[in-house]
């Protein structure tokens, strides 16, 4: 174990800067082994305005650079990510508790996102000329943009907002989750190694107090947030005092998968287990509600119960493991309390979820849970209506697709769903009727593509999809109209 945690600092004005007048300190221990002290950092709300001012000073020169000049810096950032890929993956595995194979895949996604943002994604913010009306559509950066990141994908998710924002001429102040400061440090280090001009990218570490101070600044032209619905509501509330600010919210889900009797059962079962339990259930796209057509229910219950019981839980670097721990003791206790509510409320545990231990490591490990409801409309407050962010799946029996769609839509969330069926017409029906931002056909709910939009409805977001469209909420469209130099002077009734 590492006896000397990495001492982290903020990054603004082109330099890593120690906090001078600290208001508090965080010590980050790995949720996979509490003896592994990953990092510590001091925080101060007094550094927030300094970071914002750093971004404001850099903004005019940055937005006036040509796109290709900005892209060159971002490609250098991409190359720095590649050069530090293993160190970043190690940081993610340690501070999130994510299996190392998954942490490495996250870094690969970060690298790929740069090329996508500077290539195919630009089609959504490309200037257009309309000669028939002597008009143009151009895009103006929002200005100084705050990116507030989550813990579960501490690199990939904020990276998917930071890169498009910078590419389109904004300057960024990044506030990562206080649970995952080390990944953010590596991102700042890669930006520094890429030679970005001072103030273009800034990093402020801290918790709620730092985030609130950042959000209260009138200098922000945009806030890009990934996280829970509750925090999203608070960001919206604070931003009411700044009506010109763009707020893009990528929030949680209580996602449903629908299994019909004609599905490929073996593939379906494996996809369902991955959807529910990957990243220890700590994905906004995780399946937590499963609607199964009665004709196939017995086989689904038997097969999924077996897979759930046999999933390998262990230390992130432990080799052949599927999932590591939950992020914290509080997360584990909150989930165990929800399980108790479920069983008291009539859900039957097919595979009981529980706290568990891993030999040689003291961490927040759990075994995944699989429950079955007494009927398709069964609800228990605090269990079936909340995003639990844990490895939990509740199974409901339905008569047909219509009932499954109705039950899937009976949720305040609307992020993602999957349908498992051999029939194209069933998929088309689901695509018309399911109230979600993403729909998968015979694929896990957790398998988003950066070449498609990503975002949810209702409590899952505010209709500002990320993915391929991220650039569209990083710049304002501006309409330009030119006079026709060949036309006669204008004339209007009553004007001589």
Coordinates of C-alpha atoms in Angstrom, one line a residue:
X1 CA 0.0 0.0 0.0
X2 CA 1.1 3.6 -0.6
X3 CA 2.0 5.2 2.8
X4 CA 2.5 8.7 1.2
X5 CA -0.6 10.0 -0.5
X6 CA -0.1 12.2 -3.5
X7 CA -0.5 15.9 -2.5
X8 CA -2.7 17.7 -5.0
X9 CA -3.2 21.3 -5.8
X10 CA -5.4 23.5 -7.9
X11 CA -4.4 24.5 -11.4
X12 CA -5.0 28.0 -12.8
X13 CA -3.0 30.7 -14.6
X14 CA -1.1 27.9 -16.3
X15 CA 0.4 26.5 -13.0
X16 CA -0.3 24.1 -10.2
X17 CA -0.9 26.3 -7.1
X18 CA -1.0 25.3 -3.5
X19 CA -4.0 26.5 -1.5
X20 CA -2.7 29.2 0.8
X21 CA -5.6 29.8 3.2
X22 CA -7.2 26.4 3.4
X23 CA -10.8 26.0 4.6
X24 CA -10.6 22.2 4.8
X25 CA -8.8 19.1 3.6
X26 CA -9.7 15.8 2.0
X27 CA -7.8 12.5 2.4
X28 CA -8.7 10.0 -0.3
X29 CA -8.5 6.4 0.7
X30 CA -9.2 3.7 -2.0
X31 CA -12.6 2.2 -1.5
X32 CA -11.0 -1.1 -2.5
X33 CA -8.5 -1.0 0.4
X34 CA -8.7 1.7 3.0
X35 CA -5.0 1.4 3.8
X36 CA -4.2 2.7 0.3
X37 CA -4.2 6.4 0.8
X38 CA -4.4 7.7 -2.8
X39 CA -4.2 11.5 -2.4
X40 CA -4.9 14.4 -0.2
X41 CA -5.8 18.0 -1.0
X42 CA -6.7 21.2 0.7
X43 CA -9.5 23.4 -0.6
X44 CA -10.6 27.0 -0.3
X45 CA -13.5 28.9 -1.8
X46 CA -11.1 31.9 -2.1
X47 CA -9.3 30.1 -5.0
X48 CA -12.6 29.9 -7.1
X49 CA -12.7 33.6 -8.2
X50 CA -9.0 33.4 -9.0
X51 CA -9.6 30.5 -11.3
X52 CA -12.5 32.2 -13.0
X53 CA -10.5 35.4 -13.4
X54 CA -7.7 33.3 -15.0
X55 CA -10.2 32.0 -17.5
X56 CA -11.7 35.4 -18.2
X57 CA -8.3 36.8 -19.0
X58 CA -7.5 34.0 -21.4
X59 CA -10.9 34.0 -23.2
X60 CA -10.5 36.8 -25.8
X61 CA -7.2 35.5 -27.2
X62 CA -8.3 31.8 -27.1
X63 CA -11.6 32.4 -29.0
X64 CA -9.8 34.5 -31.6
X65 CA -7.4 31.7 -32.4
X66 CA -8.3 29.8 -35.5
X67 CA -10.0 26.4 -35.0
X68 CA -6.9 24.6 -36.3
X69 CA -4.7 26.4 -33.7
X70 CA -7.0 25.3 -30.9
X71 CA -7.2 21.8 -32.3
X72 CA -3.4 21.5 -32.3
X73 CA -3.3 22.1 -28.6
X74 CA -6.1 19.5 -28.0
X75 CA -4.3 16.9 -30.1
X76 CA -1.2 17.5 -28.0
X77 CA -3.5 16.9 -24.9
X78 CA -4.7 13.7 -26.6
X79 CA -1.1 12.5 -27.0
X80 CA -0.3 13.3 -23.4
X81 CA -3.3 11.2 -22.3
X82 CA -1.8 8.3 -24.4
X83 CA 1.6 8.8 -22.8
X84 CA 0.1 8.7 -19.3
X85 CA -2.6 6.1 -20.0
X86 CA -1.5 3.5 -17.5
X87 CA -1.0 6.1 -14.7
X88 CA -4.5 7.5 -15.3
X89 CA -6.0 4.0 -15.3
X90 CA -4.2 3.2 -12.1
X91 CA -5.6 6.4 -10.5
X92 CA -9.2 5.6 -11.6
X93 CA -8.9 2.0 -10.4
X94 CA -7.6 3.1 -7.0
X95 CA -9.8 6.1 -6.2
X96 CA -13.1 4.7 -7.8
X97 CA -12.5 1.0 -7.0
X98 CA -13.2 0.2 -10.7
X99 CA -11.8 -3.0 -12.1
X100 CA -8.5 -2.2 -13.9
X101 CA -9.7 -3.6 -17.2
X102 CA -12.6 -1.1 -17.1
X103 CA -10.4 1.8 -16.0
X104 CA -8.1 1.2 -19.0
X105 CA -11.1 1.2 -21.3
X106 CA -12.1 4.6 -19.8
X107 CA -8.8 6.1 -20.7
X108 CA -9.1 4.7 -24.2
X109 CA -12.5 6.5 -24.5
X110 CA -10.9 9.7 -23.3
X111 CA -8.3 9.5 -26.1
X112 CA -10.9 8.6 -28.7
X113 CA -13.1 11.5 -27.6
X114 CA -10.6 14.1 -28.7
X115 CA -10.5 12.8 -32.3
X116 CA -14.2 12.5 -32.5
X117 CA -14.8 16.1 -31.0
X118 CA -12.3 17.5 -33.6
X119 CA -13.7 15.5 -36.5
X120 CA -17.1 14.1 -37.0
X121 CA -18.8 16.0 -34.1
X122 CA -17.9 19.4 -35.7
X123 CA -20.6 18.9 -38.3
X124 CA -23.2 20.0 -35.6
X125 CA -21.5 23.4 -35.2
X126 CA -20.2 24.1 -38.7
X127 CA -20.8 27.5 -40.1
X128 CA -23.4 27.6 -42.9
X129 CA -23.8 30.1 -45.7
X130 CA -27.3 30.6 -47.3
X131 CA -26.6 32.7 -50.4
X132 CA -30.2 32.7 -51.4
X133 CA -31.1 34.9 -48.4
X134 CA -27.6 36.5 -48.0
X135 CA -27.4 34.8 -44.6
X136 CA -25.0 32.9 -42.4
X137 CA -25.1 30.8 -39.3
X138 CA -22.0 31.1 -37.1
X139 CA -21.3 29.8 -33.6
X140 CA -20.0 32.0 -30.7
X141 CA -18.5 30.4 -27.6
X142 CA -20.4 30.7 -24.3
X143 CA -17.4 32.2 -22.6
X144 CA -16.2 30.9 -19.3
X145 CA -17.7 27.4 -18.8
X146 CA -17.8 25.4 -15.5
X147 CA -17.6 21.6 -15.9
X148 CA -18.7 19.8 -12.8
X149 CA -17.8 16.1 -13.0
X150 CA -19.0 12.8 -11.4
X151 CA -17.0 10.1 -9.6
X152 CA -18.0 7.1 -11.5
X153 CA -16.4 8.0 -14.8
X154 CA -14.0 10.8 -13.5
X155 CA -12.1 11.1 -16.7
X156 CA -14.4 10.1 -19.6
X157 CA -17.5 12.1 -18.7
X158 CA -16.0 15.5 -18.0
X159 CA -13.5 15.0 -20.8
X160 CA -16.4 14.6 -23.1
X161 CA -17.5 18.2 -22.2
X162 CA -14.2 19.9 -21.7
X163 CA -12.8 19.0 -25.1
X164 CA -15.7 20.3 -27.2
X165 CA -15.9 23.4 -25.0
X166 CA -12.2 24.2 -25.6
X167 CA -12.4 23.3 -29.3
X168 CA -15.2 25.9 -29.8
X169 CA -13.3 28.7 -28.1
X170 CA -14.5 28.6 -24.5
X171 CA -12.3 28.6 -21.4
X172 CA -13.0 26.0 -18.7
X173 CA -13.0 25.8 -14.9
X174 CA -13.2 22.2 -14.0
X175 CA -14.6 21.1 -10.6
X176 CA -14.2 17.3 -10.3
X177 CA -15.9 15.1 -7.7
X178 CA -14.1 15.4 -4.3
X179 CA -14.0 11.6 -4.4
X180 CA -11.9 11.4 -7.5
X181 CA -9.3 14.3 -7.4
X182 CA -6.4 12.3 -8.8
X183 CA -7.9 11.6 -12.2
X184 CA -8.6 15.3 -12.5
X185 CA -5.0 16.1 -11.6
X186 CA -3.8 13.9 -14.4
X187 CA -6.1 15.6 -16.8
X188 CA -4.7 19.0 -15.7
X189 CA -1.2 17.7 -16.1
X190 CA -1.9 16.5 -19.6
X191 CA -3.3 19.9 -20.5
X192 CA -0.2 21.5 -19.1
X193 CA 2.1 19.2 -21.0
X194 CA 0.1 20.1 -24.1
X195 CA 1.1 23.7 -23.7
X196 CA -2.4 25.2 -23.5
X197 CA -2.2 29.0 -23.0
X198 CA -2.5 30.2 -19.4
X199 CA -6.0 30.3 -18.2
X200 CA -7.6 28.3 -20.9
X201 CA -8.1 25.3 -18.7
X202 CA -8.4 25.6 -14.9
X203 CA -8.9 23.0 -12.1
X204 CA -10.4 23.7 -8.7
X205 CA -10.6 20.8 -6.2
X206 CA -13.2 20.7 -3.5
X207 CA -16.6 19.7 -2.4
X208 CA -20.1 21.3 -2.1
X209 CA -18.8 24.7 -0.8
X210 CA -16.4 25.1 -3.8
X211 CA -19.1 24.0 -6.3
X212 CA -21.6 26.5 -4.8
X213 CA -19.1 29.3 -4.9
X214 CA -18.4 28.5 -8.6
X215 CA -22.0 28.4 -9.5
X216 CA -22.8 31.7 -7.9
X217 CA -20.3 33.6 -10.2
X218 CA -22.1 35.8 -12.7
X219 CA -19.1 35.3 -15.0
X220 CA -20.1 31.8 -16.1
X221 CA -21.6 31.5 -19.6
X222 CA -22.4 27.9 -19.1
X223 CA -22.5 25.0 -16.6
X224 CA -22.0 21.5 -17.8
X225 CA -22.9 19.0 -15.1
X226 CA -23.0 15.2 -14.8
X227 CA -24.4 13.6 -11.7
X228 CA -27.5 13.0 -9.6
X229 CA -31.0 14.5 -10.2
X230 CA -30.9 16.1 -6.7
X231 CA -27.7 18.0 -7.5
X232 CA -29.0 18.9 -10.9
X233 CA -32.1 20.5 -9.3
X234 CA -29.9 22.6 -7.0
X235 CA -27.7 23.8 -10.0
X236 CA -30.9 24.8 -11.8
X237 CA -32.1 26.7 -8.7
X238 CA -28.9 28.6 -8.3
X239 CA -28.8 29.4 -12.0
X240 CA -32.2 31.0 -12.0
X241 CA -30.4 34.2 -11.0
X242 CA -28.4 34.0 -14.2
X243 CA -31.0 33.6 -17.0
X244 CA -28.5 34.0 -19.8
X245 CA -26.4 31.0 -18.6
X246 CA -26.7 27.8 -20.5
X247 CA -27.2 24.8 -18.1
X248 CA -26.6 21.3 -19.5
X249 CA -27.6 18.5 -17.1
X250 CA -26.7 14.9 -17.6
X251 CA -28.5 13.2 -14.7
X252 CA -29.4 9.8 -13.4
X253 CA -31.8 7.0 -14.4
X254 CA -34.0 4.2 -13.2
X255 CA -33.6 2.4 -16.4
X256 CA -35.6 -0.5 -17.7
X257 CA -34.9 -3.5 -19.9
X258 CA -37.7 -5.4 -21.6
X259 CA -37.3 -9.1 -22.4
X260 CA -39.8 -10.7 -24.8
X261 CA -40.3 -14.4 -25.3
X262 CA -38.6 -14.6 -28.7
X263 CA -35.2 -13.2 -27.5
X264 CA -31.8 -14.9 -27.8
X265 CA -31.8 -16.0 -24.2
X266 CA -28.1 -16.7 -23.6
X267 CA -27.0 -13.3 -25.1
X268 CA -29.9 -11.5 -23.3
X269 CA -28.9 -12.9 -19.9
X270 CA -25.3 -11.9 -20.2
X271 CA -26.2 -8.4 -21.4
X272 CA -28.7 -8.0 -18.5
X273 CA -26.1 -8.9 -15.9
X274 CA -23.6 -6.5 -17.5
X275 CA -26.2 -3.7 -17.6
X276 CA -27.2 -4.1 -14.0
X277 CA -23.9 -4.8 -12.3
X278 CA -21.0 -3.3 -14.4
X279 CA -19.0 -0.7 -12.4
X280 CA -20.8 -2.2 -9.3
X281 CA -24.0 -0.7 -10.6
X282 CA -22.6 2.9 -10.4
X283 CA -23.6 4.0 -13.9
X284 CA -26.4 6.4 -14.7
X285 CA -27.3 3.9 -17.6
X286 CA -27.4 0.8 -15.4
X287 CA -30.5 -1.4 -15.7
X288 CA -32.4 -1.5 -12.4
X289 CA -35.9 -2.5 -13.6
X290 CA -36.4 -5.7 -15.7
X291 CA -39.8 -6.3 -17.4
X292 CA -40.0 -10.0 -18.5
X293 CA -42.8 -11.5 -20.6
X294 CA -44.4 -14.3 -18.6
X295 CA -43.8 -17.0 -21.2
X296 CA -40.0 -16.8 -20.7
X297 CA -40.0 -15.8 -17.0
X298 CA -38.9 -19.1 -15.5
X299 CA -35.9 -19.4 -17.8
X300 CA -34.8 -15.8 -17.2
X301 CA -35.1 -16.1 -13.4
X302 CA -33.0 -19.3 -13.4
X303 CA -30.3 -18.1 -15.7
X304 CA -30.0 -14.6 -14.3
X305 CA -29.9 -15.9 -10.8
X306 CA -27.0 -18.2 -11.6
X307 CA -25.0 -15.5 -13.3
X308 CA -25.6 -13.0 -10.5
X309 CA -24.5 -15.5 -7.8
X310 CA -21.3 -16.3 -9.8
X311 CA -20.0 -12.8 -10.6
X312 CA -16.5 -12.3 -9.4
X313 CA -16.1 -9.5 -6.8
X314 CA -12.6 -8.5 -5.8
X315 CA -9.8 -5.9 -5.7
X316 CA -9.6 -3.8 -8.9
X317 CA -6.1 -5.1 -9.6
X318 CA -6.9 -8.6 -8.6
X319 CA -6.9 -10.1 -12.1
X320 CA -10.0 -11.9 -13.3
X321 CA -12.7 -9.9 -11.5
X322 CA -16.0 -8.4 -12.8
X323 CA -16.6 -5.7 -10.2
X324 CA -14.9 -4.0 -7.3
X325 CA -16.4 -2.1 -4.3
X326 CA -18.9 0.7 -4.0
X327 CA -17.4 4.2 -3.7
X328 CA -17.9 4.7 0.0
X329 CA -19.3 3.4 3.2
X330 CA -22.3 5.8 2.9
X331 CA -23.1 4.4 -0.5
X332 CA -23.1 0.9 0.8
X333 CA -25.2 1.7 3.9
X334 CA -27.7 3.6 1.8
X335 CA -28.1 0.6 -0.6
X336 CA -28.4 -1.9 2.3
X337 CA -31.2 0.2 3.8
X338 CA -33.0 0.3 0.4
X339 CA -32.7 -3.5 0.2
X340 CA -34.4 -3.8 3.6
X341 CA -37.2 -1.5 2.4
X342 CA -37.7 -3.7 -0.7
X343 CA -38.0 -6.9 1.3
X344 CA -40.3 -5.4 3.9
X345 CA -42.4 -4.0 1.0
X346 CA -42.9 -7.4 -0.6
X347 CA -40.0 -7.9 -3.0
X348 CA -38.6 -11.5 -2.9
X349 CA -34.8 -11.8 -2.9
X350 CA -33.8 -14.3 -5.7
X351 CA -30.2 -13.4 -5.0
X352 CA -29.8 -11.5 -1.7
X353 CA -27.5 -8.4 -1.9
X354 CA -25.1 -7.9 0.9
X355 CA -21.9 -6.4 2.2
X356 CA -19.0 -8.8 1.6
X357 CA -15.3 -9.0 2.2
X358 CA -12.3 -9.6 0.0
X359 CA -9.3 -11.4 1.6
X360 CA -6.4 -9.1 2.3
X361 CA -8.4 -5.9 1.6
X362 CA -10.6 -3.8 3.7
X363 CA -13.1 -1.9 1.5
X364 CA -16.7 -1.3 0.7
X365 CA -17.4 -4.5 -1.2
X366 CA -20.8 -5.9 -1.9
X367 CA -22.6 -8.8 -3.6
X368 CA -25.2 -7.9 -6.2
X369 CA -28.9 -8.3 -5.6
X370 CA -31.7 -9.7 -7.7
X371 CA -35.3 -9.3 -6.6
X372 CA -38.7 -10.2 -8.0
X373 CA -41.8 -8.0 -7.5
X374 CA -45.2 -9.5 -6.5
X375 CA -46.7 -7.8 -9.6
X376 CA -45.7 -5.5 -12.4
X377 CA -47.0 -2.3 -10.8
X378 CA -45.5 -2.9 -7.4
X379 CA -43.7 0.1 -5.9
X380 CA -41.8 0.7 -2.7
X381 CA -40.8 4.2 -1.8
X382 CA -37.0 4.5 -1.3
X383 CA -36.4 1.4 -3.5
X384 CA -38.3 1.2 -6.7
X385 CA -38.6 5.0 -7.2
X386 CA -34.9 6.0 -6.6
X387 CA -31.6 5.6 -8.5
X388 CA -29.7 3.4 -6.0
X389 CA -26.3 3.6 -7.8
X390 CA -25.5 0.0 -6.6
X391 CA -25.6 -3.5 -8.1
X392 CA -29.3 -4.0 -7.9
X393 CA -31.9 -5.4 -10.3
X394 CA -35.7 -5.8 -9.7
X395 CA -37.6 -8.2 -12.0
X396 CA -41.3 -7.7 -12.9
X397 CA -43.5 -10.1 -14.9
X398 CA -45.6 -8.6 -17.7
X399 CA -48.1 -10.1 -20.1
X400 CA -47.0 -8.3 -23.3
X401 CA -45.0 -5.5 -24.8
X402 CA -47.7 -2.9 -24.2
X403 CA -47.7 -3.6 -20.5
X404 CA -43.9 -3.5 -20.4
X405 CA -43.8 -0.1 -22.2
X406 CA -46.5 1.3 -19.9
X407 CA -44.6 0.2 -16.8
X408 CA -41.3 1.4 -18.1
X409 CA -42.7 4.9 -18.7
X410 CA -44.2 5.0 -15.2
X411 CA -41.0 6.6 -13.8
X412 CA -39.9 10.2 -13.1
X413 CA -36.7 9.3 -15.0
X414 CA -36.2 8.9 -18.7
X415 CA -32.6 8.1 -19.6
X416 CA -32.1 4.8 -21.4
X417 CA -33.9 1.5 -22.0
X418 CA -33.2 -1.8 -23.8
X419 CA -35.5 -4.2 -25.5
X420 CA -34.6 -7.9 -26.2
X421 CA -36.5 -9.4 -29.1
X422 CA -36.0 -10.9 -32.5
X423 CA -38.8 -8.8 -34.1
X424 CA -38.0 -5.5 -35.7
X425 CA -41.6 -4.4 -35.4
X426 CA -41.4 -4.8 -31.6
X427 CA -38.3 -2.6 -31.5
X428 CA -40.0 0.0 -33.7
X429 CA -43.0 0.1 -31.4
X430 CA -40.7 0.5 -28.4
X431 CA -38.8 3.3 -30.1
X432 CA -42.0 5.2 -30.7
X433 CA -43.5 4.8 -27.2
X434 CA -40.7 4.6 -24.7
X435 CA -40.0 8.0 -23.1
X436 CA -36.2 7.8 -23.0
X437 CA -33.2 9.6 -24.6
X438 CA -31.5 6.3 -25.7
X439 CA -33.0 2.9 -26.7
X440 CA -30.9 -0.2 -27.3
X441 CA -32.0 -3.3 -29.3
X442 CA -30.5 -6.5 -28.0
X443 CA -27.7 -4.5 -26.3
X444 CA -27.0 -3.5 -22.7
X445 CA -28.4 -0.2 -21.5
X446 CA -24.8 0.7 -20.5
X447 CA -23.4 0.6 -24.0
X448 CA -23.6 4.2 -25.3
X449 CA -21.8 5.4 -28.4
X450 CA -20.0 8.7 -28.6
X451 CA -21.1 8.9 -32.2
X452 CA -24.7 9.3 -31.1
X453 CA -26.5 11.8 -28.9
X454 CA -26.6 11.0 -25.1
X455 CA -29.0 12.6 -22.7
X456 CA -32.3 12.0 -20.9
X457 CA -35.7 13.3 -20.3
X458 CA -37.5 14.5 -17.1
X459 CA -35.4 13.8 -14.0
X460 CA -32.7 12.4 -16.3
X461 CA -31.7 15.6 -17.9
X462 CA -32.8 18.8 -19.5
X463 CA -32.8 17.9 -23.2
X464 CA -29.2 18.9 -23.9
X465 CA -27.7 15.7 -25.1
X466 CA -24.0 15.0 -24.9
X467 CA -22.2 12.5 -27.1
X468 CA -21.9 13.6 -30.7
X469 CA -23.9 16.7 -29.9
X470 CA -21.9 18.0 -27.0
X471 CA -20.5 20.9 -29.0
X472 CA -24.0 22.1 -29.7
X473 CA -24.4 23.2 -26.1
X474 CA -20.8 24.6 -25.9
X475 CA -21.6 27.5 -28.4
X476 CA -24.4 29.8 -29.2
X477 CA -25.7 29.9 -32.8
X478 CA -25.7 33.5 -34.3
X479 CA -27.7 34.5 -37.3
X480 CA -26.2 37.0 -39.7
X481 CA -28.0 38.7 -42.6
X482 CA -26.3 40.7 -45.3
X483 CA -27.7 43.4 -47.5
X484 CA -27.9 42.5 -51.2
X485 CA -25.6 45.0 -52.9
X486 CA -27.2 44.4 -56.3
X487 CA -30.7 45.3 -55.1
X488 CA -32.4 48.6 -55.5
X489 CA -32.7 50.8 -52.3
X490 CA -35.6 49.5 -50.1
X491 CA -39.0 51.2 -50.3
X492 CA -41.8 51.0 -47.8
X493 CA -45.3 52.5 -47.9
X494 CA -45.5 56.0 -46.4
X495 CA -41.7 56.5 -46.8
X496 CA -40.6 59.1 -49.4

